[in-house]
Amino acid sequence: MALAMNVLRARHVVLGPRRVLSPGEIEWNHSGVITAVRRPRGPVQDLLVMPGLVNAHVHLQLEPLAARERRFVPWVRAVMAARAGRTSATDRAAAVTALRQLLRNGTTTVGEIDSTGCSPAALRRVPLRGRCYQELTGFHLDRAAARERIAEREAPASGRSAAGLSPHAPYSASASLIQSAAVRRYVSIHCAEVPEEQQFLRKGTGPFADLLAQLGRLPAGFRAPGVGAVRYLQQLGVLGPRTQLVHCQELERGDAAILADARSPVVVCPGTIEFFGRTPPPVATWLRKGIVVALGTDSRASNTALSMPMELQRAAHLWPSLHPAELLHMATEHGAKSLGLRGVGRIARGCAADFCAIASGHEQAMALVADFVHGARPIAATWLAGVRHPA
């Protein structure tokens, strides 16, 4: 029996960086899988269709803080305090609200950092694709305790969301916790985000040492590894294509080459860079070295909104040497690669029927992509598994 097909015919269909089918037709089956991409066999809509956007790093449950603290370690303390009084119902509701907002703005895939275990339920209600990383903290945990913590927090794949673990950062997760999490799993780690992190790892001093001591999580006799975050993770043997590193704001000389050799993807979050007033890292250099660099929104505690179009607009401002098509590629296929996901982040036969569109008129495709990336054209609609969702 023949499968029922669905078709979208558009003035332009973006297939990859500077690769556009004009006009183009996308056909998909009842399972939401693309079966053909070709020249149209009928009248077209005035749309430019792009792959669904990939938010490679987001904390769906975190909401804006009451006070906008811009110093990082006090901000960490404020986030911890804000989380203390929350319930599971509140966390699920926040995640559902965030997912709906992302979907309206063209996002079809997320890399979620789940700190409570509530996100899989939210992803069943608003079933975006992605990878749901269960967050792990515990700088004091030895190998046995680390394995126990992982057993408590590990969750299976759910719906369209694959599973993963997120040992939070080298200053909040022990070596045993990081290594145990990375064994045959996809992991996401905040890495080299601030100078205080590098100070703690090199010398064992500074605000993070003070915070861990106050929390009772600095092991007796702790000795700093004496290297920066990237070399520390390299020594632990956890770098590689399955290890997504987030921020990498404070890379040291030679770190980019290490990441390129290891094929570890990096996620940058323009909204967080602006929130804390940081200097933009050299993304163009990383891309030239062959590093997969993706974009994320991070959380509403360090961003004004969860909007990938807004992140693209910020990215265009932070890295003006990058062509809009390169930035869009970072927000689509590179995002999917950073999450270890196949069949998403691009429009091709066999891929998920996940895409978004903007109004086109009769302008050239690359001019429209540039308009979108610079914030001049809003998302008109999003298709998730072939189902249309209005903006």
CSV table of C-alpha atoms in Angstrom, one decimal:
chain,number,residue,atom,x,y,z
A,1,MET,CA,0.0,0.0,0.0
A,2,ALA,CA,1.4,3.4,-1.0
A,3,LEU,CA,2.3,5.8,1.8
A,4,ALA,CA,0.5,9.1,2.0
A,5,MET,CA,2.8,12.0,1.1
A,6,ASN,CA,2.9,15.7,2.0
A,7,VAL,CA,4.5,18.4,-0.1
A,8,LEU,CA,5.9,21.9,0.5
A,9,ARG,CA,6.8,23.9,-2.6
A,10,ALA,CA,8.7,27.1,-2.0
A,11,ARG,CA,10.6,29.8,-4.0
A,12,HIS,CA,13.8,28.8,-2.2
A,13,VAL,CA,14.9,25.7,-0.2
A,14,VAL,CA,18.2,26.0,1.7
A,15,LEU,CA,20.2,22.7,1.4
A,16,GLY,CA,23.5,23.8,3.0
A,17,PRO,CA,25.9,26.7,3.2
A,18,ARG,CA,25.4,28.7,0.0
A,19,ARG,CA,23.5,25.7,-1.5
A,20,VAL,CA,19.9,26.6,-2.4
A,21,LEU,CA,17.3,24.9,-4.6
A,22,SER,CA,15.4,27.8,-6.3
A,23,PRO,CA,12.5,26.9,-6.6
A,24,GLY,CA,12.3,23.7,-4.6
A,25,GLU,CA,9.9,21.1,-3.4
A,26,ILE,CA,10.1,19.0,-0.2
A,27,GLU,CA,8.1,15.8,0.0
A,28,TRP,CA,7.7,13.7,3.2
A,29,ASN,CA,5.7,10.7,4.3
A,30,HIS,CA,3.3,10.1,7.2
A,31,SER,CA,6.2,9.3,9.5
A,32,GLY,CA,7.6,12.8,9.1
A,33,VAL,CA,10.6,11.7,7.0
A,34,ILE,CA,11.7,13.5,3.9
A,35,THR,CA,11.3,11.3,0.8
A,36,ALA,CA,12.3,13.7,-1.9
A,37,VAL,CA,13.9,17.2,-2.5
A,38,ARG,CA,13.5,18.3,-6.1
A,39,ARG,CA,12.3,20.9,-8.5
A,40,PRO,CA,8.7,21.7,-7.9
A,41,ARG,CA,5.8,20.0,-9.7
A,42,GLY,CA,3.3,22.8,-9.2
A,43,PRO,CA,3.0,26.4,-8.0
A,44,VAL,CA,5.3,27.6,-5.2
A,45,GLN,CA,4.7,29.6,-2.1
A,46,ASP,CA,6.6,32.8,-1.5
A,47,LEU,CA,8.8,31.3,1.1
A,48,LEU,CA,12.5,30.6,1.8
A,49,VAL,CA,12.6,27.3,3.6
A,50,MET,CA,15.5,26.4,5.9
A,51,PRO,CA,16.4,23.5,8.1
A,52,GLY,CA,14.8,23.6,11.6
A,53,LEU,CA,17.1,25.5,13.9
A,54,VAL,CA,19.1,23.6,16.5
A,55,ASN,CA,19.5,25.1,19.9
A,56,ALA,CA,22.6,23.1,20.9
A,57,HIS,CA,22.7,24.2,24.6
A,58,VAL,CA,19.7,25.3,26.7
A,59,HIS,CA,18.6,25.0,30.3
A,60,LEU,CA,14.8,24.9,29.8
A,61,GLN,CA,13.9,25.0,33.5
A,62,LEU,CA,16.0,28.0,34.5
A,63,GLU,CA,14.0,31.2,34.7
A,64,PRO,CA,15.1,34.9,35.0
A,65,LEU,CA,16.7,35.8,38.3
A,66,ALA,CA,15.1,38.4,40.5
A,67,ALA,CA,18.3,40.5,40.3
A,68,ARG,CA,20.5,40.6,37.2
A,69,GLU,CA,23.9,39.7,38.7
A,70,ARG,CA,26.7,40.1,36.1
A,71,ARG,CA,29.6,38.7,38.1
A,72,PHE,CA,29.9,35.0,37.4
A,73,VAL,CA,30.5,33.4,40.8
A,74,PRO,CA,27.8,35.5,42.6
A,75,TRP,CA,25.5,34.7,39.7
A,76,VAL,CA,26.2,30.9,40.3
A,77,ARG,CA,25.2,31.5,43.9
A,78,ALA,CA,22.1,33.3,42.9
A,79,VAL,CA,21.0,30.5,40.5
A,80,MET,CA,21.6,27.9,43.3
A,81,ALA,CA,19.5,30.0,45.7
A,82,ALA,CA,16.7,30.4,43.1
A,83,ARG,CA,16.5,26.7,42.5
A,84,ALA,CA,16.2,25.8,46.2
A,85,GLY,CA,12.5,26.5,46.6
A,86,ARG,CA,11.2,25.1,43.2
A,87,THR,CA,9.0,22.1,42.8
A,88,SER,CA,8.9,19.4,40.1
A,89,ALA,CA,5.6,20.9,38.7
A,90,THR,CA,7.2,24.4,38.5
A,91,ASP,CA,10.2,23.0,36.6
A,92,ARG,CA,8.1,21.0,34.2
A,93,ALA,CA,5.9,24.0,33.5
A,94,ALA,CA,9.0,26.2,32.9
A,95,ALA,CA,10.4,23.6,30.5
A,96,VAL,CA,7.1,23.3,28.5
A,97,THR,CA,6.8,27.1,28.2
A,98,ALA,CA,10.4,27.3,27.0
A,99,LEU,CA,9.9,24.6,24.4
A,100,ARG,CA,6.8,26.2,23.0
A,101,GLN,CA,8.6,29.5,22.7
A,102,LEU,CA,11.5,27.8,20.9
A,103,LEU,CA,9.2,26.0,18.5
A,104,ARG,CA,7.4,29.3,17.6
A,105,ASN,CA,10.7,30.8,16.7
A,106,GLY,CA,11.9,28.0,14.3
A,107,THR,CA,13.7,25.7,16.7
A,108,THR,CA,13.0,22.0,16.1
A,109,THR,CA,16.0,20.4,18.0
A,110,VAL,CA,17.4,21.1,21.5
A,111,GLY,CA,20.4,20.1,23.6
A,112,GLU,CA,18.8,20.3,27.0
A,113,ILE,CA,20.7,20.3,30.3
A,114,ASP,CA,18.2,18.8,32.7
A,115,SER,CA,19.1,19.5,36.4
A,116,THR,CA,16.0,17.9,38.0
A,117,GLY,CA,14.9,15.0,35.8
A,118,CYS,CA,11.7,16.8,34.7
A,119,SER,CA,12.6,17.6,31.1
A,120,PRO,CA,11.8,14.2,29.5
A,121,ALA,CA,8.1,14.8,30.6
A,122,ALA,CA,8.2,18.3,29.1
A,123,LEU,CA,9.7,16.9,25.8
A,124,ARG,CA,6.9,14.4,25.6
A,125,ARG,CA,4.3,17.3,25.7
A,126,VAL,CA,6.2,19.5,23.2
A,127,PRO,CA,8.1,16.8,21.3
A,128,LEU,CA,11.1,18.6,19.9
A,129,ARG,CA,14.0,16.4,18.9
A,130,GLY,CA,17.4,16.6,20.6
A,131,ARG,CA,19.4,15.2,23.3
A,132,CYS,CA,18.5,15.5,27.0
A,133,TYR,CA,21.6,15.6,29.1
A,134,GLN,CA,21.0,14.8,32.8
A,135,GLU,CA,23.1,17.2,34.8
A,136,LEU,CA,25.6,15.9,37.3
A,137,THR,CA,27.4,17.8,40.1
A,138,GLY,CA,29.6,16.6,42.9
A,139,PHE,CA,33.2,17.7,43.2
A,140,HIS,CA,33.6,15.6,46.2
A,141,LEU,CA,32.5,12.3,44.7
A,142,ASP,CA,35.0,9.4,44.4
A,143,ARG,CA,34.5,6.7,41.7
A,144,ALA,CA,32.0,4.6,43.6
A,145,ALA,CA,29.9,7.6,44.6
A,146,ALA,CA,30.2,8.9,41.1
A,147,ARG,CA,28.8,5.7,39.6
A,148,GLU,CA,26.0,5.8,42.2
A,149,ARG,CA,25.1,9.4,41.3
A,150,ILE,CA,25.0,8.4,37.6
A,151,ALA,CA,22.7,5.5,38.3
A,152,GLU,CA,20.4,7.8,40.1
A,153,ARG,CA,20.3,10.5,37.4
A,154,GLU,CA,20.6,8.5,34.2
A,155,ALA,CA,17.5,8.5,32.1
A,156,PRO,CA,16.7,6.6,28.9
A,157,ALA,CA,15.9,8.1,25.5
A,158,SER,CA,12.3,9.5,25.5
A,159,GLY,CA,10.2,10.1,22.4
A,160,ARG,CA,12.3,12.1,19.9
A,161,SER,CA,14.9,13.0,22.5
A,162,ALA,CA,18.1,10.9,22.9
A,163,ALA,CA,19.9,10.5,26.2
A,164,GLY,CA,23.1,12.0,27.5
A,165,LEU,CA,24.8,13.1,30.7
A,166,SER,CA,26.2,16.5,31.7
A,167,PRO,CA,28.9,16.5,34.3
A,168,HIS,CA,28.4,20.2,34.9
A,169,ALA,CA,32.0,21.7,34.8
A,170,PRO,CA,35.5,20.9,35.9
A,171,TYR,CA,34.9,23.1,39.0
A,172,SER,CA,31.7,21.3,40.0
A,173,ALA,CA,32.2,17.7,39.0
A,174,SER,CA,35.0,15.5,40.2
A,175,ALA,CA,37.4,13.7,37.9
A,176,SER,CA,35.7,10.4,38.7
A,177,LEU,CA,32.3,11.8,37.9
A,178,ILE,CA,33.5,13.3,34.6
A,179,GLN,CA,35.3,10.1,33.5
A,180,SER,CA,32.4,7.8,34.6
A,181,ALA,CA,29.9,9.9,32.8
A,182,ALA,CA,31.9,9.9,29.5
A,183,VAL,CA,32.2,6.1,29.3
A,184,ARG,CA,30.4,5.2,26.0
A,185,ARG,CA,28.0,8.1,26.5
A,186,TYR,CA,27.3,11.5,24.9
A,187,VAL,CA,28.2,14.2,27.4
A,188,SER,CA,28.1,18.0,27.6
A,189,ILE,CA,30.5,19.9,29.8
A,190,HIS,CA,30.7,23.6,30.5
A,191,CYS,CA,34.4,24.3,29.9
A,192,ALA,CA,36.8,27.2,30.2
A,193,GLU,CA,34.0,29.6,30.7
A,194,VAL,CA,35.6,32.2,33.1
A,195,PRO,CA,39.1,33.1,34.3
A,196,GLU,CA,38.2,31.9,37.9
A,197,GLU,CA,37.7,28.4,36.5
A,198,GLN,CA,41.2,28.4,35.0
A,199,GLN,CA,42.6,29.8,38.3
A,200,PHE,CA,41.0,27.1,40.3
A,201,LEU,CA,42.3,24.3,38.0
A,202,ARG,CA,45.8,25.7,37.8
A,203,LYS,CA,46.3,26.8,41.5
A,204,GLY,CA,43.4,25.4,43.5
A,205,THR,CA,42.5,29.0,44.7
A,206,GLY,CA,40.0,31.7,44.1
A,207,PRO,CA,36.2,32.0,44.3
A,208,PHE,CA,35.4,28.4,43.2
A,209,ALA,CA,37.7,27.0,45.9
A,210,ASP,CA,35.9,29.2,48.4
A,211,LEU,CA,32.4,28.2,47.2
A,212,LEU,CA,33.3,24.5,47.3
A,213,ALA,CA,34.7,24.8,50.8
A,214,GLN,CA,31.6,26.6,52.0
A,215,LEU,CA,29.4,23.8,50.5
A,216,GLY,CA,31.5,21.1,52.1
A,217,ARG,CA,32.5,19.7,48.7
A,218,LEU,CA,36.2,20.4,48.5
A,219,PRO,CA,37.9,17.1,49.4
A,220,ALA,CA,40.5,17.2,52.1
A,221,GLY,CA,44.0,17.4,50.6
A,222,PHE,CA,42.7,18.6,47.3
A,223,ARG,CA,45.5,19.4,44.8
A,224,ALA,CA,44.8,21.3,41.7
A,225,PRO,CA,45.6,19.5,38.4
A,226,GLY,CA,47.8,22.4,37.5
A,227,VAL,CA,46.5,22.8,33.9
A,228,GLY,CA,43.7,24.7,32.2
A,229,ALA,CA,40.3,23.2,31.6
A,230,VAL,CA,40.9,21.8,28.1
A,231,ARG,CA,44.1,20.1,29.0
A,232,TYR,CA,42.5,18.8,32.2
A,233,LEU,CA,39.8,17.1,30.2
A,234,GLN,CA,42.4,15.8,27.8
A,235,GLN,CA,44.3,14.2,30.7
A,236,LEU,CA,41.1,12.6,31.9
A,237,GLY,CA,40.7,11.1,28.4
A,238,VAL,CA,37.1,12.4,27.8
A,239,LEU,CA,37.6,14.6,24.8
A,240,GLY,CA,36.2,13.4,21.5
A,241,PRO,CA,33.2,13.7,19.1
A,242,ARG,CA,30.8,12.6,21.8
A,243,THR,CA,31.9,15.3,24.2
A,244,GLN,CA,30.3,18.6,23.6
A,245,LEU,CA,32.1,21.5,25.3
A,246,VAL,CA,30.1,24.7,26.1
A,247,HIS,CA,31.4,28.3,26.1
A,248,CYS,CA,35.2,27.7,25.8
A,249,GLN,CA,35.5,31.4,26.5
A,250,GLU,CA,38.9,31.2,28.1
A,251,LEU,CA,40.9,28.9,25.9
A,252,GLU,CA,44.6,28.9,26.4
A,253,ARG,CA,47.4,28.7,23.7
A,254,GLY,CA,47.2,25.4,21.9
A,255,ASP,CA,43.7,24.5,23.3
A,256,ALA,CA,42.0,25.0,19.9
A,257,ALA,CA,44.4,22.6,18.2
A,258,ILE,CA,43.7,20.0,20.9
A,259,LEU,CA,39.9,20.3,20.4
A,260,ALA,CA,40.3,20.1,16.6
A,261,ASP,CA,42.5,16.9,16.9
A,262,ALA,CA,40.0,15.4,19.3
A,263,ARG,CA,37.0,16.4,17.2
A,264,SER,CA,35.2,17.7,20.2
A,265,PRO,CA,32.4,20.1,19.2
A,266,VAL,CA,32.0,23.5,20.9
A,267,VAL,CA,28.8,25.5,21.6
A,268,VAL,CA,28.9,29.2,22.0
A,269,CYS,CA,26.0,31.2,23.4
A,270,PRO,CA,25.9,34.8,22.1
A,271,GLY,CA,23.3,35.9,24.6
A,272,THR,CA,25.4,34.8,27.5
A,273,ILE,CA,28.4,36.5,26.1
A,274,GLU,CA,26.5,39.8,25.9
A,275,PHE,CA,24.8,39.3,29.3
A,276,PHE,CA,28.2,39.0,31.1
A,277,GLY,CA,30.0,41.5,28.9
A,278,ARG,CA,32.6,39.0,27.7
A,279,THR,CA,34.9,39.4,24.8
A,280,PRO,CA,33.7,37.2,21.9
A,281,PRO,CA,36.0,34.1,21.4
A,282,PRO,CA,37.7,33.6,18.0
A,283,VAL,CA,35.0,31.5,16.4
A,284,ALA,CA,36.2,32.2,12.9
A,285,THR,CA,39.6,30.8,13.8
A,286,TRP,CA,38.0,27.7,15.4
A,287,LEU,CA,36.0,27.0,12.2
A,288,ARG,CA,39.1,27.3,10.1
A,289,LYS,CA,40.8,24.7,12.3
A,290,GLY,CA,37.9,22.3,11.6
A,291,ILE,CA,36.1,22.6,14.9
A,292,VAL,CA,32.4,22.0,14.8
A,293,VAL,CA,31.0,25.2,16.4
A,294,ALA,CA,27.3,25.4,17.2
A,295,LEU,CA,25.0,28.0,18.8
A,296,GLY,CA,22.8,27.8,21.9
A,297,THR,CA,20.7,30.2,23.9
A,298,ASP,CA,21.8,29.0,27.4
A,299,SER,CA,19.2,29.8,30.0
A,300,ARG,CA,16.8,32.7,30.7
A,301,ALA,CA,18.9,33.4,33.8
A,302,SER,CA,21.7,34.6,31.5
A,303,ASN,CA,19.7,35.7,28.4
A,304,THR,CA,16.8,37.9,27.7
A,305,ALA,CA,14.8,35.3,25.8
A,306,LEU,CA,15.0,31.8,24.3
A,307,SER,CA,15.2,32.6,20.6
A,308,MET,CA,17.6,31.2,18.1
A,309,PRO,CA,16.8,33.9,15.5
A,310,MET,CA,17.9,36.4,18.2
A,311,GLU,CA,21.1,34.4,18.8
A,312,LEU,CA,21.8,34.5,15.1
A,313,GLN,CA,21.4,38.2,15.1
A,314,ARG,CA,23.8,38.5,18.0
A,315,ALA,CA,26.3,36.1,16.4
A,316,ALA,CA,26.3,38.3,13.3
A,317,HIS,CA,27.2,41.3,15.5
A,318,LEU,CA,29.9,39.4,17.5
A,319,TRP,CA,31.5,37.7,14.5
A,320,PRO,CA,31.0,40.1,11.5
A,321,SER,CA,33.6,38.3,9.4
A,322,LEU,CA,31.4,35.2,9.2
A,323,HIS,CA,29.0,35.0,6.2
A,324,PRO,CA,25.3,34.7,7.2
A,325,ALA,CA,25.2,31.3,5.5
A,326,GLU,CA,28.0,30.1,7.8
A,327,LEU,CA,26.1,31.4,10.8
A,328,LEU,CA,23.0,29.6,9.7
A,329,HIS,CA,25.0,26.4,9.3
A,330,MET,CA,26.2,26.8,12.9
A,331,ALA,CA,22.6,27.0,14.0
A,332,THR,CA,21.5,23.9,12.0
A,333,GLU,CA,23.8,21.2,10.9
A,334,HIS,CA,26.7,22.0,13.2
A,335,GLY,CA,24.2,22.0,16.1
A,336,ALA,CA,23.0,18.6,15.2
A,337,LYS,CA,26.6,17.3,14.9
A,338,SER,CA,27.5,18.7,18.3
A,339,LEU,CA,24.6,16.7,19.8
A,340,GLY,CA,25.6,13.5,17.9
A,341,LEU,CA,22.3,13.4,16.0
A,342,ARG,CA,21.8,12.2,12.4
A,343,GLY,CA,19.0,13.1,10.1
A,344,VAL,CA,18.4,16.6,11.6
A,345,GLY,CA,19.7,20.1,10.9
A,346,ARG,CA,19.5,19.7,7.1
A,347,ILE,CA,17.0,19.2,4.4
A,348,ALA,CA,17.7,16.0,2.5
A,349,ARG,CA,16.1,12.7,1.6
A,350,GLY,CA,16.0,10.4,4.7
A,351,CYS,CA,16.2,13.4,7.1
A,352,ALA,CA,13.4,14.5,9.5
A,353,ALA,CA,10.8,16.8,8.0
A,354,ASP,CA,11.9,19.6,10.3
A,355,PHE,CA,12.2,23.0,8.8
A,356,CYS,CA,11.2,26.6,9.2
A,357,ALA,CA,10.4,29.4,6.7
A,358,ILE,CA,10.4,33.1,6.2
A,359,ALA,CA,8.5,35.2,3.6
A,360,SER,CA,10.5,35.5,0.4
A,361,GLY,CA,8.9,37.8,-2.1
A,362,HIS,CA,11.2,37.8,-5.2
A,363,GLU,CA,14.5,38.5,-3.5
A,364,GLN,CA,17.6,36.3,-4.1
A,365,ALA,CA,18.1,33.5,-1.6
A,366,MET,CA,21.4,34.6,0.0
A,367,ALA,CA,20.0,38.1,0.5
A,368,LEU,CA,17.0,36.6,2.3
A,369,VAL,CA,19.3,34.5,4.5
A,370,ALA,CA,21.3,37.6,5.3
A,371,ASP,CA,18.1,39.4,6.2
A,372,PHE,CA,17.0,36.6,8.5
A,373,VAL,CA,20.3,36.3,10.2
A,374,HIS,CA,20.4,40.1,10.8
A,375,GLY,CA,16.9,40.1,12.3
A,376,ALA,CA,15.1,41.7,9.4
A,377,ARG,CA,12.7,38.8,8.6
A,378,PRO,CA,10.8,36.8,11.2
A,379,ILE,CA,9.9,33.1,11.2
A,380,ALA,CA,6.6,32.6,9.4
A,381,ALA,CA,6.1,29.0,10.3
A,382,THR,CA,7.9,25.9,11.5
A,383,TRP,CA,7.3,22.2,10.5
A,384,LEU,CA,8.2,19.5,13.1
A,385,ALA,CA,8.0,16.0,11.7
A,386,GLY,CA,6.0,17.5,8.8
A,387,VAL,CA,3.4,19.1,11.0
A,388,ARG,CA,3.1,22.9,10.5
A,389,HIS,CA,3.2,25.2,13.6
A,390,PRO,CA,2.5,28.9,13.0
A,391,ALA,CA,4.9,31.5,14.5
